[in-house]
Short mmCIF file of C-alpha atoms in Angstrom, two decimals:
data_model
loop_
_atom_site.label_atom_id
_atom_site.label_comp_id
_atom_site.label_asym_id
_atom_site.label_seq_id
_atom_site.Cartn_x
_atom_site.Cartn_y
_atom_site.Cartn_z
CA UNK A 1 102.30 146.10 73.14
CA UNK A 2 105.02 147.09 75.56
CA UNK A 3 106.20 144.12 77.59
CA UNK A 4 109.59 143.81 79.26
CA UNK A 5 110.81 140.31 79.97
CA UNK A 6 112.24 139.90 83.47
CA UNK A 7 113.69 136.48 84.26
CA UNK A 8 115.40 137.65 87.45
CA UNK A 9 112.47 136.83 89.80
CA UNK A 10 112.62 133.21 88.64
CA UNK A 11 115.98 132.73 90.36
CA UNK A 12 114.28 132.89 93.76
CA UNK A 13 112.13 129.91 92.75
CA UNK A 14 114.92 127.86 91.18
CA UNK A 15 115.09 125.32 94.09
CA UNK A 16 111.32 124.66 93.83
CA UNK A 17 111.51 124.34 90.04
CA UNK A 18 114.46 121.92 90.25
CA UNK A 19 112.62 119.90 92.91
CA UNK A 20 109.54 119.84 90.67
CA UNK A 21 111.69 118.73 87.75
CA UNK A 22 113.03 115.76 89.69
CA UNK A 23 109.51 114.81 90.75
CA UNK A 24 108.36 115.00 87.13
CA UNK A 25 111.21 112.69 86.11
CA UNK A 26 110.38 110.26 88.94
CA UNK A 27 106.68 110.22 88.09
CA UNK A 28 107.51 109.68 84.44
CA UNK A 29 109.78 106.70 85.06
CA UNK A 30 107.24 105.04 87.36
CA UNK A 31 104.46 105.62 84.85
CA UNK A 32 106.59 104.45 81.93
CA UNK A 33 108.04 101.23 83.33
CA UNK A 34 105.01 100.35 85.44
CA UNK A 35 102.77 101.00 82.45
CA UNK A 36 104.94 98.92 80.12
CA UNK A 37 104.88 95.97 82.53
CA UNK A 38 101.11 96.25 83.00
CA UNK A 39 100.57 96.73 79.27
CA UNK A 40 102.55 93.63 78.32
CA UNK A 41 100.68 91.58 80.93
CA UNK A 42 97.30 92.81 79.65
CA UNK A 43 98.33 92.20 76.02
CA UNK A 44 99.21 88.60 76.88
CA UNK A 45 95.92 88.15 78.74
CA UNK A 46 94.05 89.40 75.69
CA UNK A 47 95.47 86.53 73.62
CA UNK A 48 94.21 83.76 75.91
CA UNK A 49 91.45 81.46 74.69
CA UNK A 50 89.31 82.09 77.77
CA UNK A 51 86.83 84.93 77.10
CA UNK A 52 86.85 86.29 80.68
CA UNK A 53 90.42 87.72 80.75
CA UNK A 54 89.96 89.00 77.20
CA UNK A 55 86.75 90.78 78.19
CA UNK A 56 88.29 92.28 81.33
CA UNK A 57 91.33 93.55 79.42
CA UNK A 58 89.11 94.96 76.67
CA UNK A 59 86.99 96.78 79.25
CA UNK A 60 90.07 98.20 81.00
CA UNK A 61 91.67 99.36 77.75
CA UNK A 62 88.48 101.00 76.48
CA UNK A 63 87.89 102.84 79.76
CA UNK A 64 91.48 104.14 79.85
CA UNK A 65 91.62 105.16 76.20
CA UNK A 66 88.24 106.88 76.19
CA UNK A 67 88.57 108.99 79.33
CA UNK A 68 90.98 111.89 79.99
CA UNK A 69 93.94 111.28 82.29
CA UNK A 70 92.81 114.21 84.45
CA UNK A 71 89.44 112.53 85.04
CA UNK A 72 91.22 109.29 85.96
CA UNK A 73 93.33 111.17 88.50
CA UNK A 74 90.23 112.80 89.97
CA UNK A 75 88.40 109.46 90.23
CA UNK A 76 91.30 107.91 92.15
CA UNK A 77 92.04 110.89 94.39
CA UNK A 78 88.58 112.36 94.97
CA UNK A 79 86.32 109.41 94.15
CA UNK A 80 87.88 106.49 96.03
CA UNK A 81 87.52 108.18 99.47
CA UNK A 82 83.75 107.88 99.00
CA UNK A 83 84.11 104.11 99.24
CA UNK A 84 86.61 104.25 102.10
CA UNK A 85 89.87 104.21 100.14
CA UNK A 86 92.02 107.26 100.89
CA UNK A 87 95.27 107.74 99.04
CA UNK A 88 97.86 110.49 99.18
CA UNK A 89 98.15 112.77 96.14
CA UNK A 90 101.47 111.20 95.17
CA UNK A 91 100.15 107.63 95.44
CA UNK A 92 97.07 108.60 93.46
CA UNK A 93 99.07 109.99 90.56
CA UNK A 94 101.43 107.01 90.57
CA UNK A 95 98.45 104.68 90.17
CA UNK A 96 96.77 106.89 87.57
CA UNK A 97 99.90 107.19 85.43
CA UNK A 98 100.62 103.45 85.49
CA UNK A 99 97.01 102.55 84.67
CA UNK A 100 96.82 105.14 81.90
CA UNK A 101 100.07 104.16 80.23
CA UNK A 102 99.30 100.46 80.69
CA UNK A 103 96.05 100.78 78.75
CA UNK A 104 97.72 102.36 75.74
CA UNK A 105 100.76 100.06 75.80
CA UNK A 106 98.48 97.00 76.04
CA UNK A 107 96.78 97.92 72.78
CA UNK A 108 100.09 98.64 71.04
CA UNK A 109 101.66 95.36 72.18
CA UNK A 110 98.52 93.40 71.30
CA UNK A 111 98.88 94.67 67.75
CA UNK A 112 102.47 93.46 67.69
CA UNK A 113 101.49 90.03 68.98
CA UNK A 114 98.74 89.67 66.39
CA UNK A 115 101.20 90.63 63.65
CA UNK A 116 103.28 87.52 64.40
CA UNK A 117 103.07 85.12 61.48
CA UNK A 118 101.11 81.96 62.18
CA UNK A 119 103.94 79.79 60.83
CA UNK A 120 106.17 80.83 63.76
CA UNK A 121 103.54 79.69 66.25
CA UNK A 122 103.05 76.40 64.40
CA UNK A 123 106.80 75.81 64.40
CA UNK A 124 106.93 76.36 68.16
CA UNK A 125 104.00 73.98 68.68
CA UNK A 126 105.73 71.33 66.56
CA UNK A 127 108.71 71.56 68.91
CA UNK A 128 106.46 70.83 71.88
CA UNK A 129 106.58 74.29 73.45
CA UNK A 130 103.70 75.26 75.70
CA UNK A 131 101.61 78.34 74.94
CA UNK A 132 103.44 80.49 77.48
CA UNK A 133 106.82 79.19 76.30
CA UNK A 134 105.81 80.14 72.76
CA UNK A 135 104.86 83.60 73.97
CA UNK A 136 108.09 84.00 75.91
CA UNK A 137 110.54 82.78 73.29
CA UNK A 138 108.81 83.07 69.91
CA UNK A 139 106.05 85.71 69.94
CA UNK A 140 106.89 88.44 72.47
CA UNK A 141 110.52 89.28 71.55
CA UNK A 142 109.85 90.12 67.87
CA UNK A 143 106.45 91.61 68.71
CA UNK A 144 107.95 94.02 71.25
CA UNK A 145 110.72 94.94 68.82
CA UNK A 146 108.17 95.73 66.10
CA UNK A 147 106.15 98.05 68.32
CA UNK A 148 109.00 99.60 70.28
CA UNK A 149 108.89 102.92 68.40
CA UNK A 150 105.17 103.59 69.09
CA UNK A 151 105.69 102.48 72.71
CA UNK A 152 108.47 105.07 73.05
CA UNK A 153 106.19 107.75 71.60
CA UNK A 154 103.43 106.82 74.03
CA UNK A 155 105.84 106.95 76.97
CA UNK A 156 107.06 110.42 75.95
CA UNK A 157 103.42 111.56 75.77
CA UNK A 158 102.93 110.19 79.28
CA UNK A 159 105.90 112.23 80.50
CA UNK A 160 104.30 115.37 79.10
CA UNK A 161 100.96 114.39 80.65
CA UNK A 162 102.47 114.38 84.13
CA UNK A 163 101.83 118.13 84.11
CA UNK A 164 98.20 117.28 84.95
CA UNK A 165 99.14 116.02 88.41
CA UNK A 166 99.45 119.62 89.58
CA UNK A 167 95.63 119.73 89.53
CA UNK A 168 95.56 117.85 92.86
CA UNK A 169 98.39 119.79 94.48
CA UNK A 170 101.39 117.68 93.50
CA UNK A 171 104.32 120.07 93.05
CA UNK A 172 105.84 118.67 89.91
CA UNK A 173 107.49 120.96 87.36
CA UNK A 174 104.18 122.50 86.32
CA UNK A 175 102.99 122.72 89.91
CA UNK A 176 106.14 124.60 90.92
CA UNK A 177 105.67 126.91 87.95
CA UNK A 178 102.08 127.64 88.99
CA UNK A 179 103.21 128.64 92.47
CA UNK A 180 106.00 130.86 91.12
CA UNK A 181 103.61 132.45 88.63
CA UNK A 182 100.97 133.24 91.25
CA UNK A 183 103.54 134.90 93.51
CA UNK A 184 105.61 136.82 90.94
CA UNK A 185 103.03 137.46 88.18
CA UNK A 186 105.79 136.76 85.63
CA UNK A 187 103.63 134.21 83.86
CA UNK A 188 105.18 134.58 80.40
CA UNK A 189 108.75 134.13 81.60
CA UNK A 190 108.00 131.22 83.91
CA UNK A 191 106.02 129.18 81.43
CA UNK A 192 108.45 129.86 78.60
CA UNK A 193 111.23 128.41 80.76
CA UNK A 194 109.06 125.46 81.78
CA UNK A 195 108.10 124.83 78.14
CA UNK A 196 111.77 124.69 77.17
CA UNK A 197 112.47 122.28 80.02
CA UNK A 198 109.72 119.98 78.74
CA UNK A 199 111.20 120.14 75.23
CA UNK A 200 114.60 119.08 76.61
CA UNK A 201 112.97 116.31 78.66
CA UNK A 202 111.24 115.10 75.52
CA UNK A 203 114.53 114.58 73.70
CA UNK A 204 116.25 113.12 76.78
CA UNK A 205 113.52 110.56 77.46
CA UNK A 206 113.32 109.59 73.80
CA UNK A 207 117.11 109.11 73.66
CA UNK A 208 117.23 107.09 76.89
CA UNK A 209 114.38 104.81 75.79
CA UNK A 210 115.88 104.31 72.33
CA UNK A 211 119.25 103.39 73.84
CA UNK A 212 117.47 100.95 76.16
CA UNK A 213 115.77 99.44 73.12
CA UNK A 214 119.11 98.95 71.36
CA UNK A 215 120.45 97.21 74.47
CA UNK A 216 117.43 94.91 74.73
CA UNK A 217 116.79 94.05 71.09
CA UNK A 218 119.89 92.51 69.52
CA UNK A 219 118.54 92.58 65.96
CA UNK A 220 118.00 96.34 66.12
CA UNK A 221 121.54 96.75 67.45
CA UNK A 222 122.95 94.60 64.64
CA UNK A 223 121.04 96.59 62.00
CA UNK A 224 122.37 99.86 63.44
CA UNK A 225 125.93 98.55 63.54
CA UNK A 226 125.54 97.19 60.02
CA UNK A 227 124.54 100.64 58.75
CA UNK A 228 127.48 102.19 60.60
#
């Protein structure tokens, strides 16, 4: 095999790649924080005594977790126009990413809520706290702290999954790489660079989310400072 690497042609596409990188970061943050908010809401709904919200949340979670993200994007972008709902590619991927991440986060947070010891709930009830006050002050804070690590992992996976949005013409990092590859035919060089960018993004997102967790959860911060 005689292959000569030539990274020079990539310089002409640097503005598009940088623009795609920023779009990937923006999509990731919307999907992460929108998905976390939706996931927490759905996890709380799944703990209610009424069977209807529990059934609806269960249905939503099962649909999200048992279908590929790419299919979800296609349903929103290509399927909804058949019933009169037309969305731009960017809006479609925003919705798909939030819904997808929300389904996974909901199941993770639900596990954290169910891991709360019954004695803590009984203590809150003895103090006269309502169910939602118990959730807000007694159940959710420790539950979210327990499951924060798997939530971070899920959010990093979502960031990597944003590469699928290029399938409907959104010029994220992967989309920009596809255009550069088709015009320069330097596929190896372009995707090696893009792969390294994703690796760096992985570590950056994980670090940012972990720092955010230390700022939010005081017990984790105290444990870290105690070790230091």
